[in-house]
mmCIF file of C-alpha atoms in Angstrom:
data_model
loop_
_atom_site.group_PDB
_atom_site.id
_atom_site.type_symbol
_atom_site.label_atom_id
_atom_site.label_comp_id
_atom_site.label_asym_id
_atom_site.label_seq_id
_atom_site.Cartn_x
_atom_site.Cartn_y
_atom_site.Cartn_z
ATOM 1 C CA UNK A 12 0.000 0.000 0.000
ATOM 2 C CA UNK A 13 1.348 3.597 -1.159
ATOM 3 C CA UNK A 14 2.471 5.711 1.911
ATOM 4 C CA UNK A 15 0.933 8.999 2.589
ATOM 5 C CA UNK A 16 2.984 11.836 2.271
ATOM 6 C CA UNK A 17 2.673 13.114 6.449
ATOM 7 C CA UNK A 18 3.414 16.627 7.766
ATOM 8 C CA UNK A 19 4.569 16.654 11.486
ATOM 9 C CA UNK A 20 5.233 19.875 13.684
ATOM 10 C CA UNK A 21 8.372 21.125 15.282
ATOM 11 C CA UNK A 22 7.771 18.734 17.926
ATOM 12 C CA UNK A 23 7.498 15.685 15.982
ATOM 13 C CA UNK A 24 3.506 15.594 16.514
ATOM 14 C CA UNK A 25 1.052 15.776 14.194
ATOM 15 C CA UNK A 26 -0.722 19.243 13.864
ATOM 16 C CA UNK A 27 -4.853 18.897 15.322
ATOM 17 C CA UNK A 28 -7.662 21.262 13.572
ATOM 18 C CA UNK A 29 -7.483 22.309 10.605
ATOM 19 C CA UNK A 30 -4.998 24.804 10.167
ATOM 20 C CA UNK A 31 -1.755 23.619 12.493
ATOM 21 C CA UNK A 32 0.517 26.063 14.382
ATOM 22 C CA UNK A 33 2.142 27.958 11.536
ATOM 23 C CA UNK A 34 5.288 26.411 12.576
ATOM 24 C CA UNK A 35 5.285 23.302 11.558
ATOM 25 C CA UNK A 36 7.803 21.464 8.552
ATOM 26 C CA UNK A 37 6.390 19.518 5.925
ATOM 27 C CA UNK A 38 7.803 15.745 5.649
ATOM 28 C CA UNK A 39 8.913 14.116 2.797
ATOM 29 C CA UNK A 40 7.072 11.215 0.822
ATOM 30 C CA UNK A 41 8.269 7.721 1.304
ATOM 31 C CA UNK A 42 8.622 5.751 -1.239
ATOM 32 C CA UNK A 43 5.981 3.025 -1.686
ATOM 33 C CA UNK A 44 7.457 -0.283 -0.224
ATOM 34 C CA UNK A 45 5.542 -2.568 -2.820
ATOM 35 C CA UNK A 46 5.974 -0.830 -5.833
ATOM 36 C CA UNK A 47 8.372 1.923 -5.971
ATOM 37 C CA UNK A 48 6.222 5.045 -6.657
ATOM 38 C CA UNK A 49 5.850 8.260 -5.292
ATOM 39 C CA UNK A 50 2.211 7.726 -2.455
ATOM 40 C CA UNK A 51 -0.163 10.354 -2.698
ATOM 41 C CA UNK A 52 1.033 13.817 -1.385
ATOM 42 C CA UNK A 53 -1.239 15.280 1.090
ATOM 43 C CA UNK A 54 -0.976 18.640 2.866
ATOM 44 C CA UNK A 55 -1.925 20.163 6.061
ATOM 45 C CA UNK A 56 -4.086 23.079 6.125
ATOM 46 C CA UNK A 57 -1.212 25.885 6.240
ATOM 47 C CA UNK A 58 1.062 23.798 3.999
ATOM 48 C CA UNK A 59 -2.082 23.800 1.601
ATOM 49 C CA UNK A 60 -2.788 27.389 1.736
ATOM 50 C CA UNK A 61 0.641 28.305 1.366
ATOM 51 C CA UNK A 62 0.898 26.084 -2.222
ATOM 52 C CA UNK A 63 -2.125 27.857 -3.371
ATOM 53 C CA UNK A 64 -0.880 31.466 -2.484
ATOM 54 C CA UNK A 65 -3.747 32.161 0.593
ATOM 55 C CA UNK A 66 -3.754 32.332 4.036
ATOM 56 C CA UNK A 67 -4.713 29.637 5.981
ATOM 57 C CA UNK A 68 -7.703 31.965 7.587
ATOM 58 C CA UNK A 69 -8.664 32.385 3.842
ATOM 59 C CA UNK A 70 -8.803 28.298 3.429
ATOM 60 C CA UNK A 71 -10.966 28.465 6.531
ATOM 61 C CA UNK A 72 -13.272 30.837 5.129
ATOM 62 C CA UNK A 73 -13.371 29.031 1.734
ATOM 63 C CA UNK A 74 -14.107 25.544 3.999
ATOM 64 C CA UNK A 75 -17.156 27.282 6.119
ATOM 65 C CA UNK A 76 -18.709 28.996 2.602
ATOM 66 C CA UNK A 77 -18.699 24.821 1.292
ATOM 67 C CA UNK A 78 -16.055 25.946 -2.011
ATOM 68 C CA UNK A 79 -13.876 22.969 -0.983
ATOM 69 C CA UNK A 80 -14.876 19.219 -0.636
ATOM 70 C CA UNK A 81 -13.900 18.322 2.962
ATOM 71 C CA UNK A 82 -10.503 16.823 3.894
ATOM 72 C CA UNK A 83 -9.656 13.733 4.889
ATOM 73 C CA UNK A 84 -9.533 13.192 8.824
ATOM 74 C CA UNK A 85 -7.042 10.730 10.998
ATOM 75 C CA UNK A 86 -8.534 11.880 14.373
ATOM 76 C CA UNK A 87 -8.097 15.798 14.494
ATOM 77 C CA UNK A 88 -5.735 16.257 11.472
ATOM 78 C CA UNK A 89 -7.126 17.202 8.249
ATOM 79 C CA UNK A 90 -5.560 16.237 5.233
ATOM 80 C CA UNK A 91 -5.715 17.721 1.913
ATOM 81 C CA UNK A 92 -4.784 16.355 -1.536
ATOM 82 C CA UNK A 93 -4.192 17.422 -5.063
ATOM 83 C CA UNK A 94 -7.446 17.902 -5.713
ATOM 84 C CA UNK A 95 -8.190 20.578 -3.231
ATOM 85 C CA UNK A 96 -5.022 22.294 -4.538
ATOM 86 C CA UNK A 97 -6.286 22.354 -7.996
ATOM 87 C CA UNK A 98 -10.026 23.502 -6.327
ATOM 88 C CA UNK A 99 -8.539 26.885 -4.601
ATOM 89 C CA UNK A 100 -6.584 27.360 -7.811
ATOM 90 C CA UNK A 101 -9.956 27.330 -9.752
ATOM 91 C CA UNK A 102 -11.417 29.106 -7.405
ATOM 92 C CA UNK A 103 -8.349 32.374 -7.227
ATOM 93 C CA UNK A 104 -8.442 32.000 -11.163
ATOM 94 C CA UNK A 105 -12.470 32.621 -11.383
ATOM 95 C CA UNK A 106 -11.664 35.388 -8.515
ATOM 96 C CA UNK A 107 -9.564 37.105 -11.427
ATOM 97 C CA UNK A 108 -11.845 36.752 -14.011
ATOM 98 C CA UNK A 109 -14.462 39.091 -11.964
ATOM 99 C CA UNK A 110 -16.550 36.402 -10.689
ATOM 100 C CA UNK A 111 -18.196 36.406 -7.119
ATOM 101 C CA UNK A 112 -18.084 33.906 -4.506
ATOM 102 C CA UNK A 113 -21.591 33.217 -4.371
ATOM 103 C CA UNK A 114 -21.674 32.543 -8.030
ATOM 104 C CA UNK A 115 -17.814 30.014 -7.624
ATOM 105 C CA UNK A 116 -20.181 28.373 -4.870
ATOM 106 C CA UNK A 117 -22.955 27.314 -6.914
ATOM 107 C CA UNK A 118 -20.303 25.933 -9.556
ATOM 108 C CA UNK A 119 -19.003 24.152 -7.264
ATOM 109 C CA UNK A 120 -22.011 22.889 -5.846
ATOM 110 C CA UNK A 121 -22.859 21.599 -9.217
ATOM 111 C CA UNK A 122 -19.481 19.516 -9.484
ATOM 112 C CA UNK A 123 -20.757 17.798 -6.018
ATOM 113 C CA UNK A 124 -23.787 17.303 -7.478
ATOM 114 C CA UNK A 125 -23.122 16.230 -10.874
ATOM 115 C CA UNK A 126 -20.330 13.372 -9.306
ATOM 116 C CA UNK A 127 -23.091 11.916 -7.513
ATOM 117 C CA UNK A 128 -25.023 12.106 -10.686
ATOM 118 C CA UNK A 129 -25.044 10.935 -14.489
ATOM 119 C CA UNK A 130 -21.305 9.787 -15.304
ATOM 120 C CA UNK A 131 -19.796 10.862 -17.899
ATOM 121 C CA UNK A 132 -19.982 7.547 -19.559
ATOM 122 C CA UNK A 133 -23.428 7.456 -19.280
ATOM 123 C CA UNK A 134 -24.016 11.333 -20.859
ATOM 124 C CA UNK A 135 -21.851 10.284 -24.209
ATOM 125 C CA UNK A 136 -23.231 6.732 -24.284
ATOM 126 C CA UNK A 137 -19.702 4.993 -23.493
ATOM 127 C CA UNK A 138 -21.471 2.170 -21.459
ATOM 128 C CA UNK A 139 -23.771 0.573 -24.336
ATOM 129 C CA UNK A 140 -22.848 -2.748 -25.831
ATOM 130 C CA UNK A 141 -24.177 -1.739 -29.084
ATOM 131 C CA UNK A 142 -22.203 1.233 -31.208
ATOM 132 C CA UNK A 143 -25.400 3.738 -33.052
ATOM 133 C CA UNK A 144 -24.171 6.117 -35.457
ATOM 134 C CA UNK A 145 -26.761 8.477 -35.809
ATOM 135 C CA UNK A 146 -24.912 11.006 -33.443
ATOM 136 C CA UNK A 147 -21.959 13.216 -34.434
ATOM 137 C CA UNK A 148 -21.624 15.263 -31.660
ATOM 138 C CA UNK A 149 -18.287 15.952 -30.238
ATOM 139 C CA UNK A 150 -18.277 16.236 -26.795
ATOM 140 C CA UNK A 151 -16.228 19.497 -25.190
ATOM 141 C CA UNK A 152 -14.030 19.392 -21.862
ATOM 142 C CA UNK A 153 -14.426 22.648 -19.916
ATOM 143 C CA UNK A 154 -12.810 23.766 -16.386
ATOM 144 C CA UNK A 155 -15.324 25.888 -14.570
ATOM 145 C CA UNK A 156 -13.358 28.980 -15.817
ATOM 146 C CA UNK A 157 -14.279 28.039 -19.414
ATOM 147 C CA UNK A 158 -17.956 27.314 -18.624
ATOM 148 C CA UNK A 159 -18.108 30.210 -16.883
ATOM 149 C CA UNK A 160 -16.531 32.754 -19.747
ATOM 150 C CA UNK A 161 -19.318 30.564 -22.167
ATOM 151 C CA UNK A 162 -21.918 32.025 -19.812
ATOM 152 C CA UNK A 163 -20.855 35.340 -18.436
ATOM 153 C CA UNK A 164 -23.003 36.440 -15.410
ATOM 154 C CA UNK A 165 -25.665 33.814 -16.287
ATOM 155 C CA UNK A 166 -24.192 30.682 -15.046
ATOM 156 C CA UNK A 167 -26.676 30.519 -11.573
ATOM 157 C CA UNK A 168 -27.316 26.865 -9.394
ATOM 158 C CA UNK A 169 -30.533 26.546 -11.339
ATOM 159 C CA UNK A 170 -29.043 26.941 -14.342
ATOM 160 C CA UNK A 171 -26.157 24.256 -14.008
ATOM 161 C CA UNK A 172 -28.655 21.936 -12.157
ATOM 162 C CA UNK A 173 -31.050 21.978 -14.863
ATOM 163 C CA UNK A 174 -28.344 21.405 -17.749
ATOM 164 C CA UNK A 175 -27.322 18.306 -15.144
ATOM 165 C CA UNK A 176 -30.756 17.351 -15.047
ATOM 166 C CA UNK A 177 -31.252 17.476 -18.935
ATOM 167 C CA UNK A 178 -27.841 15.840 -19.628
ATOM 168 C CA UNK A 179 -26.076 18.341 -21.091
ATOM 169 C CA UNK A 180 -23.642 18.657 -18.664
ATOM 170 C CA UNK A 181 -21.506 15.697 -16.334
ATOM 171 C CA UNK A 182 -18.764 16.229 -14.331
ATOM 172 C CA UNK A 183 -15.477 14.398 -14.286
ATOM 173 C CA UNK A 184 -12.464 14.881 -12.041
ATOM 174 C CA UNK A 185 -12.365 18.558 -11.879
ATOM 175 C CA UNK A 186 -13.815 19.443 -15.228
ATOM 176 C CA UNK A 187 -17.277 19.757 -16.407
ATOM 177 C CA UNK A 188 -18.099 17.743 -19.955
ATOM 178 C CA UNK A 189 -20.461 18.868 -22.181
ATOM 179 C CA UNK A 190 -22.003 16.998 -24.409
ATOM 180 C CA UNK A 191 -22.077 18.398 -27.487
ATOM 181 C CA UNK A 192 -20.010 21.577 -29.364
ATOM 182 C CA UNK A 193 -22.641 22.685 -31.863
ATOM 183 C CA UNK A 194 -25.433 22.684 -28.713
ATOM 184 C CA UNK A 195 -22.700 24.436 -26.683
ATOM 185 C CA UNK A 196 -21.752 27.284 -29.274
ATOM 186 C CA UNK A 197 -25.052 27.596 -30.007
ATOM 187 C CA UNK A 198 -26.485 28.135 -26.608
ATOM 188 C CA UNK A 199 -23.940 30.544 -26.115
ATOM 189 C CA UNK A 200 -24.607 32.311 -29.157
ATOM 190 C CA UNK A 201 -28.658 32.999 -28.320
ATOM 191 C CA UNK A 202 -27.107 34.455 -25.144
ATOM 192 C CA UNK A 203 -24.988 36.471 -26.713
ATOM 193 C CA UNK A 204 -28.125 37.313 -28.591
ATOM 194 C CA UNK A 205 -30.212 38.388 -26.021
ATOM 195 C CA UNK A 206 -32.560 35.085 -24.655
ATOM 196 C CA UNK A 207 -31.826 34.186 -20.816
ATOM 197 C CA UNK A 208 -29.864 30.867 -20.543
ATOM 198 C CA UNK A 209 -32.601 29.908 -18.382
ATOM 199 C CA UNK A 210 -34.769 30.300 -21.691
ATOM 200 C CA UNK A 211 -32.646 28.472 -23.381
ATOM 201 C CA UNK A 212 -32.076 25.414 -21.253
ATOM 202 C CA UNK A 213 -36.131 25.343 -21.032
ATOM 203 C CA UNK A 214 -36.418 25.382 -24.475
ATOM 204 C CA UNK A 215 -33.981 22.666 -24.992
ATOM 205 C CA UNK A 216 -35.953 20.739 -22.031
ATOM 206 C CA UNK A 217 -38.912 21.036 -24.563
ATOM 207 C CA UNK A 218 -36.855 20.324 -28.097
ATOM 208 C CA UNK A 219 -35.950 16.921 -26.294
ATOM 209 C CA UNK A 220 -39.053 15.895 -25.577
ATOM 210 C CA UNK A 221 -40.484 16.100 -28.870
ATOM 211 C CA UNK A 222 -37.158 15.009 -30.524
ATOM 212 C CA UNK A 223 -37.464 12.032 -28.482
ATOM 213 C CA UNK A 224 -41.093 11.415 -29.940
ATOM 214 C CA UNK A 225 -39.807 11.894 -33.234
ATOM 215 C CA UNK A 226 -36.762 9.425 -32.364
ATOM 216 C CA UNK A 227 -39.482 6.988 -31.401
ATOM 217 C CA UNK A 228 -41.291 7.156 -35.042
ATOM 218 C CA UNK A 229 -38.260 6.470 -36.360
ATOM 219 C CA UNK A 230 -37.472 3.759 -33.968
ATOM 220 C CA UNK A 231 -40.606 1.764 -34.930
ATOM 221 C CA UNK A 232 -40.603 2.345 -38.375
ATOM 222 C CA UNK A 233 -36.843 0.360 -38.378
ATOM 223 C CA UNK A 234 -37.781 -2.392 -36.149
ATOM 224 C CA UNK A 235 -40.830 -3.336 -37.989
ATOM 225 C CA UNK A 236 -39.815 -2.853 -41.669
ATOM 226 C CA UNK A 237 -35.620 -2.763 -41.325
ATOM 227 C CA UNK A 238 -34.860 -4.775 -38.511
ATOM 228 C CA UNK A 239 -37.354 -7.216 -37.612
ATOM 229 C CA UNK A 240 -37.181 -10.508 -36.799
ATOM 230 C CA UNK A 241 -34.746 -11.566 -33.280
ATOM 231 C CA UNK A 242 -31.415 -10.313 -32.999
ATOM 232 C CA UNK A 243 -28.405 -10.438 -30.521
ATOM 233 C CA UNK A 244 -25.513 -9.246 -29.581
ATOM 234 C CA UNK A 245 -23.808 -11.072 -32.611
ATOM 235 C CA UNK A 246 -25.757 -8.871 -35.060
ATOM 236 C CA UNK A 247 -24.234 -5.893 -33.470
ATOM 237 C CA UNK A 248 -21.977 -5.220 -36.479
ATOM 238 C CA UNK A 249 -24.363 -5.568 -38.981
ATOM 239 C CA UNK A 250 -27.173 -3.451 -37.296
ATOM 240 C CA UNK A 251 -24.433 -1.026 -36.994
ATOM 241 C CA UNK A 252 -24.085 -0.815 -40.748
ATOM 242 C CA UNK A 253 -27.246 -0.773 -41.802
ATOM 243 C CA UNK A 254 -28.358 2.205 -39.375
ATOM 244 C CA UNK A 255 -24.800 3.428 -40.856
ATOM 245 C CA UNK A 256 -26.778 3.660 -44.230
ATOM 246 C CA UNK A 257 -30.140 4.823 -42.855
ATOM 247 C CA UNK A 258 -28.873 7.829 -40.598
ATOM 248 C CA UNK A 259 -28.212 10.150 -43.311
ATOM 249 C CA UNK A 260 -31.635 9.644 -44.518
ATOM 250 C CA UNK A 261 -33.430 10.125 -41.385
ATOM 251 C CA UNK A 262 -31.469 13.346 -40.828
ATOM 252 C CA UNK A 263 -32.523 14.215 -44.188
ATOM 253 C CA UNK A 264 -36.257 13.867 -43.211
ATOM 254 C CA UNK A 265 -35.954 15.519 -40.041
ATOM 255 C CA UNK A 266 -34.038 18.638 -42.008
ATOM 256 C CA UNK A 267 -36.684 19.249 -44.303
ATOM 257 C CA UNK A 268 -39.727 18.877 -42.079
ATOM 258 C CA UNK A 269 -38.270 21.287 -39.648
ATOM 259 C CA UNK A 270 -37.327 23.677 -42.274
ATOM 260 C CA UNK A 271 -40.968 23.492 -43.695
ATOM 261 C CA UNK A 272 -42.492 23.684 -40.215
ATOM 262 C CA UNK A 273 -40.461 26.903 -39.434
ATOM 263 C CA UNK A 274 -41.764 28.576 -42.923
ATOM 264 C CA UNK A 275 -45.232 27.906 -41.925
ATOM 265 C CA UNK A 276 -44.844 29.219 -38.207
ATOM 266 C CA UNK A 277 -42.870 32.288 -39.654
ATOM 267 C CA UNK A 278 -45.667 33.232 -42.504
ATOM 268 C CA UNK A 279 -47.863 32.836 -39.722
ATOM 269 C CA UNK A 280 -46.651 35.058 -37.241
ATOM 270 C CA UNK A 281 -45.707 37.441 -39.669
ATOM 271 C CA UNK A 282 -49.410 38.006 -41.182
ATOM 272 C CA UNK A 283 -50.860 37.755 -37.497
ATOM 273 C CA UNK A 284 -48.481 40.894 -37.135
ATOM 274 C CA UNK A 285 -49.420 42.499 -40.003
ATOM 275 C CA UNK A 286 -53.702 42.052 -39.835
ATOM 276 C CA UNK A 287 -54.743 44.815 -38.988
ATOM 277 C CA UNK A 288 -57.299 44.894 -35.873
ATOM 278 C CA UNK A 289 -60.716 45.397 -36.212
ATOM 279 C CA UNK A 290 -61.436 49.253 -37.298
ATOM 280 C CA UNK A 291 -58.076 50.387 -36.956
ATOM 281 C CA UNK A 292 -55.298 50.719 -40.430
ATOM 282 C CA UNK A 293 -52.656 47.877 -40.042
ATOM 283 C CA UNK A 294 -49.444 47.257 -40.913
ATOM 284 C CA UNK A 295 -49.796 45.773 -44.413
ATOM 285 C CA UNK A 296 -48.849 47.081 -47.518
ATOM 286 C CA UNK A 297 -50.653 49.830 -47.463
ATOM 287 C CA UNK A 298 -50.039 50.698 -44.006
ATOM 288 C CA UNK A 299 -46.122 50.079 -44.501
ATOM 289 C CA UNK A 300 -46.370 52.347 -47.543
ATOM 290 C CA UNK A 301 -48.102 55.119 -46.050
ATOM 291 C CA UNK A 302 -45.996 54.670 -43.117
ATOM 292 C CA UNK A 303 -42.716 55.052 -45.752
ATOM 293 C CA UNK A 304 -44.015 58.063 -47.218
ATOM 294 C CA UNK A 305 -44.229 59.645 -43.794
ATOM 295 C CA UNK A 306 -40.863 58.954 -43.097
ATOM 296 C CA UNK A 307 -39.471 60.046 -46.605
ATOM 297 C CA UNK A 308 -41.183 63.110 -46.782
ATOM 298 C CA UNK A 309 -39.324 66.184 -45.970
ATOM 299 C CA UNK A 310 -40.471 68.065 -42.618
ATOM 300 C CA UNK A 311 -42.379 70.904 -43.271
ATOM 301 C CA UNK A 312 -44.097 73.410 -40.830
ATOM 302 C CA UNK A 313 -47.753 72.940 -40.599
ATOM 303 C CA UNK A 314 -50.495 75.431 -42.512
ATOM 304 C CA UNK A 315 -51.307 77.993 -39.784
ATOM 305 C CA UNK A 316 -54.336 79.177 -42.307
ATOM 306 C CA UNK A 317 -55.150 83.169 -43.237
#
């Protein structure tokens, strides 16, 4: 078993709470007896805060407001490990970039919450027997700086908990993986645009539940005509092909009935807009004309009369 690296203070005994006497020298890590290595390297509270550049009343502070997981504990000594390093270094870095606490506390509530959560095998699909290629999505690795710059001043707890709870997001180690560039840079581009994230994420809540219904028609339509009959695990291969064949096709559909479905919704919104109400002059063509001519005509002062 790898030995833990161990701090001891100037009197040979291990420091108690969590931040130690101020005093104390760091040890050395043994080498692992069974297999040669380097053991884990822990830290003590103030050797901790002094790696990441704080004080250790800061790392208190940071412990109370729930920013760092908690440390290991061997009776009253708390011990801290490379992951809590690379935590307060997240945490200074997001600190630079303008961001409060209270906002670097729900993103780090959301890493507690997505580890318990969907893996990140599960959110790309890794732990399916069978491969499908109907998705081409490339999934995106992001520290919580990066999703955080994505989402300036809208990245809230409810916001990361509902992209968690939709799948879009899974944590791993210390990063956050999304699941798909295109969905990524193009939520961030309708913020950019003006539409809440929060209107975003609950419109892609709602795209995914019809997109599943439509996945389901085409789900049925395969099994009974394409692949009907029993299959296995040994057929995995050649359902693979033949949905290899059959994706670009059922893109193809999905394409141009969206396409067609926006054009109707558009025209219809747009001549909703432009009726005019009952007894008053609209905004059609002769409205918009008349309207024009206002605008074109030169300003001239109006007939005081003789």
């Amino acid at each position: 078993m790898a030995t833990k690296r161990r701090a001891h203070g100037a009197d040979g005994e291990g420091d108690e709470g969590d931040e130690g006497d101020g005093g104390a020298v760091a040890g050395r890590p043994e080498p692992d007896a069974e297999g040669g290595g380097a053991p884990p390297v822990e830290y003590r509270a103030d050797e901790l805060a002094a790696k990441a550049g704080i004080t250790p009343r800061t790392l208190r502070f940071y412990r109370e407001r729930k920013l760092l997981p908690p440390p290991r504990r061997e009776g009253r000594i708390a011990w801290y490990d490379e992951h809590h390093l690379a935590r307060l270094r997240t945490i200074a870095a997001l600190l630079a970039r303008g961001h409060t606490l209270g906002g670097i506390a729900d993103l780090m509530a959301a890493f507690e919450e997505g580890r318990v959560g969907r893996s990140a095998a599960e959110l790309l699909g890794l732990d399916t027997m069978l491969s499908t290629p109907f998705s081409e999505e490339e999934p995106v690795r992001l520290s919580p700086e990066d999703l955080a710059d994505y989402f300036q001043g809208d990245v809230t707890s409810e916001n990361l908990a509902d992209s968690l709870d939709i799948g879009y997001l899974a944590v791993e180690d210390e990063e956050f993986i999304h699941v798909s560039r295109r969905l990524l840079d193009a939520s961030s581009a309708l913020v950019k645009e003006g539409i809440p994230l929060s209107s975003v994420l609950a419109a892609g809540r709602e795209l995914r539940r019809h997109t599943d219904v439509i996945a389901g028609v085409f789900s049925d339509l395969l099994r009974r005509h394409v692949l009907a009959g029993d299959l296995s695990v040994t057929d995995a291969d050649w359902i693979t092909e033949k949905l290899e064949r059959l994706r670009p096709l059922a893109k193809q559909v999905v394409e141009a009935e969206l396409g067609l479905a926006l054009d109707r919704r558009v025209r219809s919104e747009l001549d909703a807009w432009l009726q005019p109400p009952d007894g008053a002059e609209g905004h059609g063509a002769g409205g918009a004309q008349t309207a024009g001519s206002a605008r074109d005509a030169p300003d001239t002062p109006p007939s005081t009369g003789s």
